[in-house]
mmCIF file of C-alpha atoms in Angstrom:
data_model
loop_
_atom_site.group_PDB
_atom_site.id
_atom_site.type_symbol
_atom_site.label_atom_id
_atom_site.label_comp_id
_atom_site.label_asym_id
_atom_site.label_seq_id
_atom_site.Cartn_x
_atom_site.Cartn_y
_atom_site.Cartn_z
ATOM 1 C CA MET G 700 -6.924 3.320 21.301
ATOM 2 C CA HIS G 701 -6.824 6.683 20.047
ATOM 3 C CA VAL G 702 -4.724 6.636 16.837
ATOM 4 C CA PHE G 703 -3.283 9.066 14.740
ATOM 5 C CA VAL G 704 -3.782 8.176 10.844
ATOM 6 C CA THR G 705 -1.477 9.381 7.612
ATOM 7 C CA GLY G 706 -3.826 8.824 4.355
ATOM 8 C CA ALA G 707 -6.827 8.608 5.962
ATOM 9 C CA SER G 708 -8.558 9.633 2.905
ATOM 10 C CA GLY G 709 -6.671 7.356 0.927
ATOM 11 C CA TRP G 710 -7.872 4.365 -1.180
ATOM 12 C CA ILE G 711 -6.283 1.846 1.802
ATOM 13 C CA GLY G 712 -6.479 4.308 4.234
ATOM 14 C CA SER G 713 -10.043 5.017 4.108
ATOM 15 C CA ALA G 714 -11.161 1.412 4.547
ATOM 16 C CA ALA G 715 -8.479 1.099 7.539
ATOM 17 C CA VAL G 716 -10.004 4.381 9.617
ATOM 18 C CA ASP G 717 -13.936 2.468 9.441
ATOM 19 C CA GLU G 718 -12.289 -0.811 10.238
ATOM 20 C CA LEU G 719 -10.944 1.477 13.028
ATOM 21 C CA LEU G 720 -13.906 3.228 13.907
ATOM 22 C CA ALA G 721 -16.054 -0.399 14.226
ATOM 23 C CA ASP G 722 -13.004 -2.161 16.222
ATOM 24 C CA GLY G 723 -14.221 1.085 18.808
ATOM 25 C CA HIS G 724 -10.726 3.241 18.402
ATOM 26 C CA SER G 725 -11.260 6.698 17.731
ATOM 27 C CA VAL G 726 -8.806 8.734 15.336
ATOM 28 C CA THR G 727 -7.366 11.909 14.888
ATOM 29 C CA ALA G 728 -6.583 12.001 10.476
ATOM 30 C CA LEU G 729 -4.142 14.602 8.837
ATOM 31 C CA ALA G 730 -5.955 15.845 5.879
ATOM 32 C CA ARG G 731 -4.647 18.170 3.269
ATOM 33 C CA SER G 732 -7.652 19.423 1.878
ATOM 34 C CA ASP G 733 -11.347 20.594 2.416
ATOM 35 C CA ALA G 734 -12.959 17.595 0.637
ATOM 36 C CA ALA G 735 -11.274 15.252 2.619
ATOM 37 C CA ALA G 736 -11.928 17.167 6.037
ATOM 38 C CA SER G 737 -15.756 17.472 5.352
ATOM 39 C CA ALA G 738 -15.422 13.031 4.268
ATOM 40 C CA LEU G 739 -13.239 12.702 7.465
ATOM 41 C CA GLU G 740 -15.434 14.446 9.649
ATOM 42 C CA ALA G 741 -18.886 13.351 8.718
ATOM 43 C CA LYS G 742 -17.238 9.736 9.440
ATOM 44 C CA GLY G 743 -16.462 11.225 13.337
ATOM 45 C CA VAL G 744 -12.935 11.563 13.053
ATOM 46 C CA ARG G 745 -10.944 14.563 14.310
ATOM 47 C CA VAL G 746 -9.464 16.033 11.941
ATOM 48 C CA GLN G 747 -5.790 17.823 11.716
ATOM 49 C CA ARG G 748 -5.099 19.983 8.465
ATOM 50 C CA GLY G 749 -1.518 19.764 7.395
ATOM 51 C CA ASP G 750 0.526 17.308 4.635
ATOM 52 C CA LEU G 751 3.436 14.948 4.970
ATOM 53 C CA ASP G 752 6.390 18.355 4.882
ATOM 54 C CA ASP G 753 4.529 19.278 8.170
ATOM 55 C CA LEU G 754 7.194 17.475 10.660
ATOM 56 C CA ASP G 755 6.161 19.553 13.743
ATOM 57 C CA GLY G 756 2.075 18.700 12.733
ATOM 58 C CA LEU G 757 3.109 14.871 12.106
ATOM 59 C CA ARG G 758 5.217 15.323 15.629
ATOM 60 C CA ARG G 759 1.719 17.050 17.657
ATOM 61 C CA GLY G 760 -0.400 14.754 15.867
ATOM 62 C CA ALA G 761 1.894 11.240 16.939
ATOM 63 C CA ASP G 762 2.816 12.633 20.616
ATOM 64 C CA ALA G 763 -0.848 13.209 21.907
ATOM 65 C CA ALA G 764 -2.082 9.471 20.066
ATOM 66 C CA GLU G 765 -1.783 6.214 21.685
ATOM 67 C CA ALA G 766 -0.767 4.831 18.433
ATOM 68 C CA VAL G 767 0.333 5.849 14.683
ATOM 69 C CA LEU G 768 -0.566 4.316 11.654
ATOM 70 C CA HIS G 769 1.086 5.702 8.590
ATOM 71 C CA LEU G 770 -0.597 5.371 5.384
ATOM 72 C CA ALA G 771 0.159 8.441 3.498
ATOM 73 C CA ASN G 772 2.754 8.862 0.374
ATOM 74 C CA LYS G 773 3.313 11.178 -2.165
ATOM 75 C CA HIS G 774 3.511 8.552 -5.072
ATOM 76 C CA ASP G 775 5.378 11.139 -7.255
ATOM 77 C CA PHE G 776 6.650 8.524 -10.072
ATOM 78 C CA THR G 777 8.315 11.072 -12.075
ATOM 79 C CA ASN G 778 10.147 12.471 -8.971
ATOM 80 C CA PRO G 779 11.058 9.760 -6.614
ATOM 81 C CA ALA G 780 13.353 11.869 -5.163
ATOM 82 C CA VAL G 781 10.911 13.609 -3.705
ATOM 83 C CA SER G 782 8.516 10.938 -2.185
ATOM 84 C CA ASN G 783 11.377 9.224 -1.188
ATOM 85 C CA ALA G 784 12.356 12.220 0.874
ATOM 86 C CA ALA G 785 8.981 12.726 2.312
ATOM 87 C CA GLU G 786 8.310 9.204 3.238
ATOM 88 C CA ARG G 787 11.306 8.928 5.174
ATOM 89 C CA ALA G 788 11.517 12.430 6.646
ATOM 90 C CA ALA G 789 8.140 11.499 8.346
ATOM 91 C CA VAL G 790 9.142 8.073 9.234
ATOM 92 C CA GLN G 791 12.130 9.386 11.713
ATOM 93 C CA THR G 792 9.863 11.916 12.890
ATOM 94 C CA PHE G 793 7.142 9.222 13.971
ATOM 95 C CA GLY G 794 10.032 7.080 15.005
ATOM 96 C CA ASP G 795 11.829 9.984 17.610
ATOM 97 C CA THR G 796 8.530 10.978 18.510
ATOM 98 C CA LEU G 797 7.743 7.582 20.147
ATOM 99 C CA ALA G 798 10.891 6.358 21.047
ATOM 100 C CA GLY G 799 10.390 5.265 24.781
ATOM 101 C CA THR G 800 6.630 4.894 24.433
ATOM 102 C CA ASP G 801 6.155 1.508 23.517
ATOM 103 C CA ARG G 802 3.116 2.419 21.330
ATOM 104 C CA PRO G 803 2.491 0.715 17.875
ATOM 105 C CA PHE G 804 3.576 2.677 15.046
ATOM 106 C CA LEU G 805 2.091 0.901 11.703
ATOM 107 C CA LEU G 806 3.919 2.060 8.425
ATOM 108 C CA ALA G 807 2.471 1.147 4.941
ATOM 109 C CA SER G 808 5.717 -0.651 2.378
ATOM 110 C CA GLY G 809 5.330 -3.315 -0.288
ATOM 111 C CA ILE G 810 6.957 -6.455 -1.444
ATOM 112 C CA ALA G 811 8.278 -5.197 -4.267
ATOM 113 C CA GLY G 812 12.232 -6.398 -4.743
ATOM 114 C CA MET G 813 11.849 -8.416 -1.448
ATOM 115 C CA ALA G 814 12.612 -11.401 -3.254
ATOM 116 C CA GLN G 815 14.411 -12.692 -6.630
ATOM 117 C CA GLY G 816 12.893 -15.618 -8.152
ATOM 118 C CA ARG G 817 10.664 -16.969 -6.017
ATOM 119 C CA PRO G 818 7.487 -15.142 -3.966
ATOM 120 C CA ALA G 819 8.793 -12.672 -1.163
ATOM 121 C CA THR G 820 7.921 -13.883 2.719
ATOM 122 C CA GLU G 821 7.794 -12.511 5.775
ATOM 123 C CA GLY G 822 10.759 -13.669 6.359
ATOM 124 C CA ASP G 823 12.919 -11.641 4.242
ATOM 125 C CA ALA G 824 14.763 -8.280 4.938
ATOM 126 C CA SER G 825 14.210 -5.023 3.050
ATOM 127 C CA PRO G 826 16.680 -4.889 0.647
ATOM 128 C CA HIS G 827 15.331 -1.199 0.813
ATOM 129 C CA HIS G 828 18.218 0.971 2.725
ATOM 130 C CA GLY G 829 19.247 4.215 3.015
ATOM 131 C CA PRO G 830 17.750 7.811 1.486
ATOM 132 C CA ASP G 831 17.913 7.293 -2.412
ATOM 133 C CA SER G 832 16.731 3.306 -2.172
ATOM 134 C CA PRO G 833 12.670 2.835 -2.732
ATOM 135 C CA ARG G 834 10.623 4.784 -0.369
ATOM 136 C CA GLY G 835 13.774 5.980 1.216
ATOM 137 C CA GLY G 836 14.466 3.130 3.145
ATOM 138 C CA ALA G 837 11.396 4.112 5.703
ATOM 139 C CA GLU G 838 10.558 -0.025 6.449
ATOM 140 C CA ASN G 839 14.238 -0.453 7.389
ATOM 141 C CA LEU G 840 14.400 2.943 9.175
ATOM 142 C CA ALA G 841 11.129 2.125 11.182
ATOM 143 C CA LEU G 842 12.245 -1.339 12.327
ATOM 144 C CA GLU G 843 15.397 0.283 14.127
ATOM 145 C CA PHE G 844 12.947 1.851 16.208
ATOM 146 C CA VAL G 845 11.902 -1.499 17.664
ATOM 147 C CA ASP G 846 15.093 -1.376 20.063
ATOM 148 C CA ARG G 847 14.098 2.776 20.865
ATOM 149 C CA GLY G 848 11.078 1.001 22.467
ATOM 150 C CA VAL G 849 8.674 1.206 19.491
ATOM 151 C CA ARG G 850 6.260 -1.472 18.358
ATOM 152 C CA VAL G 851 7.048 -0.848 14.805
ATOM 153 C CA VAL G 852 4.609 -3.550 12.241
ATOM 154 C CA SER G 853 5.345 -3.153 8.798
ATOM 155 C CA LEU G 854 2.290 -3.377 6.660
ATOM 156 C CA ARG G 855 3.265 -4.598 3.375
ATOM 157 C CA PHE G 856 0.834 -4.693 0.677
ATOM 158 C CA ALA G 857 0.011 -6.699 -2.627
ATOM 159 C CA PRO G 858 0.940 -4.321 -5.772
ATOM 160 C CA THR G 859 -2.410 -3.911 -6.251
ATOM 161 C CA VAL G 860 -4.937 -3.546 -3.392
ATOM 162 C CA HIS G 861 -8.225 -3.901 -6.075
ATOM 163 C CA GLY G 862 -11.941 -2.897 -5.837
ATOM 164 C CA ALA G 863 -14.653 -0.893 -7.345
ATOM 165 C CA GLY G 864 -13.246 2.774 -7.241
ATOM 166 C CA ASP G 865 -9.575 1.786 -7.323
ATOM 167 C CA HIS G 866 -6.804 4.118 -9.219
ATOM 168 C CA GLY G 867 -3.818 2.900 -8.497
ATOM 169 C CA PHE G 868 -1.821 0.640 -10.737
ATOM 170 C CA ILE G 869 -4.691 -1.689 -12.193
ATOM 171 C CA ASP G 870 -6.991 1.459 -13.515
ATOM 172 C CA VAL G 871 -3.457 2.658 -15.157
ATOM 173 C CA ILE G 872 -3.141 -0.021 -17.191
ATOM 174 C CA THR G 873 -6.505 -0.042 -18.049
ATOM 175 C CA ALA G 874 -6.156 2.977 -18.935
ATOM 176 C CA ALA G 875 -3.493 2.313 -21.588
ATOM 177 C CA ALA G 876 -5.558 -0.752 -22.762
ATOM 178 C CA LYS G 877 -8.287 1.935 -23.772
ATOM 179 C CA ARG G 878 -5.443 4.193 -25.326
ATOM 180 C CA HIS G 879 -4.520 1.833 -27.770
ATOM 181 C CA GLY G 880 -7.131 -0.772 -28.600
ATOM 182 C CA PHE G 881 -5.695 -3.808 -27.087
ATOM 183 C CA SER G 882 -5.238 -4.874 -23.450
ATOM 184 C CA GLY G 883 -0.972 -5.393 -23.084
ATOM 185 C CA TYR G 884 0.905 -7.646 -21.092
ATOM 186 C CA PRO G 885 4.741 -7.361 -21.214
ATOM 187 C CA GLY G 886 6.329 -9.988 -22.999
ATOM 188 C CA ASP G 887 5.419 -13.780 -22.229
ATOM 189 C CA GLY G 888 2.990 -12.367 -19.202
ATOM 190 C CA THR G 889 4.114 -14.870 -17.020
ATOM 191 C CA ASN G 890 5.548 -12.630 -14.390
ATOM 192 C CA ARG G 891 3.118 -12.662 -11.369
ATOM 193 C CA TRP G 892 1.613 -9.573 -9.573
ATOM 194 C CA ALA G 893 0.193 -10.824 -5.766
ATOM 195 C CA ALA G 894 -3.519 -8.969 -5.179
ATOM 196 C CA VAL G 895 -5.685 -8.301 -2.120
ATOM 197 C CA HIS G 896 -9.369 -6.902 -2.204
ATOM 198 C CA ARG G 897 -9.236 -3.380 -0.457
ATOM 199 C CA SER G 898 -11.823 -4.573 2.336
ATOM 200 C CA ASP G 899 -9.315 -7.738 3.035
ATOM 201 C CA ALA G 900 -6.311 -5.051 3.332
ATOM 202 C CA ALA G 901 -8.133 -2.766 5.423
ATOM 203 C CA ARG G 902 -9.312 -5.844 8.118
ATOM 204 C CA LEU G 903 -5.250 -6.323 8.178
ATOM 205 C CA VAL G 904 -4.571 -3.000 9.210
ATOM 206 C CA ALA G 905 -7.119 -2.898 11.871
ATOM 207 C CA LEU G 906 -5.511 -6.541 13.370
ATOM 208 C CA ALA G 907 -2.386 -5.360 13.078
ATOM 209 C CA LEU G 908 -3.148 -2.933 15.672
ATOM 210 C CA ALA G 909 -4.608 -5.005 18.081
ATOM 211 C CA LYS G 910 -2.297 -8.150 17.741
ATOM 212 C CA ALA G 911 1.421 -7.682 15.998
ATOM 213 C CA PRO G 912 4.481 -7.790 17.828
ATOM 214 C CA ALA G 913 6.674 -5.348 17.779
ATOM 215 C CA GLY G 914 9.266 -5.856 14.215
ATOM 216 C CA ALA G 915 6.547 -7.766 12.616
ATOM 217 C CA ARG G 916 7.045 -7.934 8.900
ATOM 218 C CA LEU G 917 2.868 -8.435 7.689
ATOM 219 C CA HIS G 918 1.917 -9.218 3.836
ATOM 220 C CA ALA G 919 -1.595 -8.005 3.058
ATOM 221 C CA VAL G 920 -1.464 -10.606 0.144
ATOM 222 C CA ALA G 921 -4.677 -12.882 -0.560
ATOM 223 C CA GLU G 922 -3.484 -14.266 -4.059
ATOM 224 C CA GLU G 923 -0.054 -15.323 -3.804
ATOM 225 C CA GLY G 924 0.504 -14.363 -7.867
ATOM 226 C CA VAL G 925 -1.903 -13.535 -10.974
ATOM 227 C CA PRO G 926 0.143 -13.812 -14.009
ATOM 228 C CA THR G 927 0.105 -10.249 -15.308
ATOM 229 C CA ARG G 928 -1.122 -11.809 -19.103
ATOM 230 C CA GLU G 929 -3.997 -13.255 -16.980
ATOM 231 C CA ILE G 930 -4.407 -9.690 -15.883
ATOM 232 C CA ALA G 931 -4.415 -8.545 -19.389
ATOM 233 C CA GLU G 932 -6.239 -11.123 -20.678
ATOM 234 C CA ALA G 933 -9.443 -9.978 -18.125
ATOM 235 C CA ILE G 934 -8.951 -6.407 -18.600
ATOM 236 C CA GLY G 935 -9.371 -7.451 -22.986
ATOM 237 C CA ARG G 936 -12.536 -8.902 -21.518
ATOM 238 C CA ALA G 937 -13.961 -6.293 -20.121
ATOM 239 C CA LEU G 938 -13.103 -4.255 -22.563
ATOM 240 C CA ASP G 939 -13.877 -6.339 -25.859
ATOM 241 C CA LEU G 940 -10.871 -5.959 -26.876
ATOM 242 C CA PRO G 941 -7.727 -8.433 -27.916
ATOM 243 C CA ALA G 942 -4.938 -8.692 -25.275
ATOM 244 C CA ALA G 943 -1.282 -9.208 -27.104
ATOM 245 C CA SER G 944 2.423 -9.563 -25.945
ATOM 246 C CA VAL G 945 3.996 -5.500 -25.207
ATOM 247 C CA ALA G 946 7.936 -6.020 -25.787
ATOM 248 C CA PRO G 947 9.441 -5.564 -22.967
ATOM 249 C CA ASP G 948 12.004 -2.763 -24.492
ATOM 250 C CA ASP G 949 8.787 -1.078 -25.576
ATOM 251 C CA ALA G 950 7.039 -1.403 -22.121
ATOM 252 C CA ALA G 951 7.786 2.348 -21.049
ATOM 253 C CA SER G 952 6.188 3.598 -24.259
ATOM 254 C CA HIS G 953 3.333 1.454 -24.524
ATOM 255 C CA PHE G 954 2.412 1.534 -20.594
ATOM 256 C CA GLY G 955 3.959 4.933 -19.290
ATOM 257 C CA TRP G 956 5.781 4.625 -15.928
ATOM 258 C CA ILE G 957 4.280 1.844 -14.775
ATOM 259 C CA GLY G 958 6.029 -0.484 -17.745
ATOM 260 C CA GLY G 959 8.698 -1.137 -15.610
ATOM 261 C CA PHE G 960 6.597 -2.444 -12.634
ATOM 262 C CA PHE G 961 4.125 -4.342 -15.047
ATOM 263 C CA GLY G 962 7.236 -6.269 -16.086
ATOM 264 C CA ALA G 963 8.206 -6.875 -13.094
ATOM 265 C CA GLU G 964 7.739 -10.122 -10.669
ATOM 266 C CA MET G 965 6.072 -9.536 -7.646
ATOM 267 C CA SER G 966 3.900 -12.481 -5.937
ATOM 268 C CA ALA G 967 4.352 -12.883 -2.332
ATOM 269 C CA VAL G 968 2.818 -15.750 0.791
ATOM 270 C CA SER G 969 1.395 -14.840 3.589
ATOM 271 C CA GLY G 970 1.127 -17.419 5.402
ATOM 272 C CA ALA G 971 3.063 -16.009 8.519
ATOM 273 C CA THR G 972 0.908 -13.162 8.211
ATOM 274 C CA ARG G 973 -2.561 -14.980 8.503
ATOM 275 C CA GLU G 974 -1.240 -17.269 11.317
ATOM 276 C CA LEU G 975 -0.562 -14.930 13.206
ATOM 277 C CA LEU G 976 -2.991 -12.445 13.436
ATOM 278 C CA GLY G 977 -6.195 -15.129 12.473
ATOM 279 C CA TRP G 978 -6.370 -13.260 9.210
ATOM 280 C CA ALA G 979 -8.773 -14.985 6.598
ATOM 281 C CA PRO G 980 -9.068 -12.666 3.113
ATOM 282 C CA SER G 981 -12.441 -12.988 2.294
ATOM 283 C CA GLY G 982 -13.056 -10.644 -0.958
ATOM 284 C CA PRO G 983 -13.442 -11.021 -4.344
ATOM 285 C CA THR G 984 -10.443 -11.854 -6.436
ATOM 286 C CA LEU G 985 -8.711 -9.528 -8.754
ATOM 287 C CA VAL G 986 -10.269 -11.540 -11.787
ATOM 288 C CA GLU G 987 -13.278 -10.854 -10.805
ATOM 289 C CA ASP G 988 -12.997 -7.470 -10.023
ATOM 290 C CA ILE G 989 -12.177 -6.434 -13.358
ATOM 291 C CA ALA G 990 -14.567 -8.878 -14.371
ATOM 292 C CA ALA G 991 -17.591 -7.159 -12.093
ATOM 293 C CA GLY G 992 -16.610 -3.985 -13.857
ATOM 294 C CA ALA G 993 -14.109 -2.055 -11.609
ATOM 295 C CA TYR G 994 -12.039 -0.399 -13.788
ATOM 296 C CA MET G 995 -14.711 0.669 -16.470
ATOM 297 C CA SER G 996 -15.994 3.568 -15.369
ATOM 298 C CA ARG G 997 -13.374 6.000 -16.329
#
């Protein structure tokens, strides 16, 4: 297929593009910067310059492709309304463009808030509806286009997609440990985070494009839930720092904007995804990656 990809130079997107190319697909990727464009062209990717605010550009990219993989997000956690609005507008644009074509439209989502008091499953519908909800309610908006002739597939990534070079959540938590001289965990540290290695997440994307039916909600989850205390202890060992509890009321000041996330239960299962796609994650665990120094270089 010819696939139009947003977020193609990002952490997950760059690995997913490699998988798509290895599977014989051709890729056109949205690129904001000269550096991103050069890196993508070096892989043999056709580049379309633009960003998520260029809705006409998104429409052109989707119209010329046989499938759309939407992985980009502004991720402005200091001003989530801006990120949410951009995400919703992009999804609406892609859905309208692909309506009636039966083409695949795969979009990134997450497992946060999908279930309370238990691991989230693929059967859990997202509770996020409307433009003011997290990610602008993009998953539910996208799934509305199934009835309009679009093969929509939601890719729910674990809160940490880890590996050497990751600048995401675990990197931010590691930076907090360096600042404070100890590796903190919220409260008693029993809340859990699902995790997946970047290589496994990228392979799931390629399998989803090939096999997932319209309306599928897939979980890119290799580990159901790693207790936050274990995450903090692993970071502490890697930095030769002690691990200690941070009172929940102090989480925001200690960890920064990520404090609320780190104190949340974000576990999930992926049994239905594995069975549907034949996906068998085989990369290192989160603790193994931390121990190997994946987050120590910065």
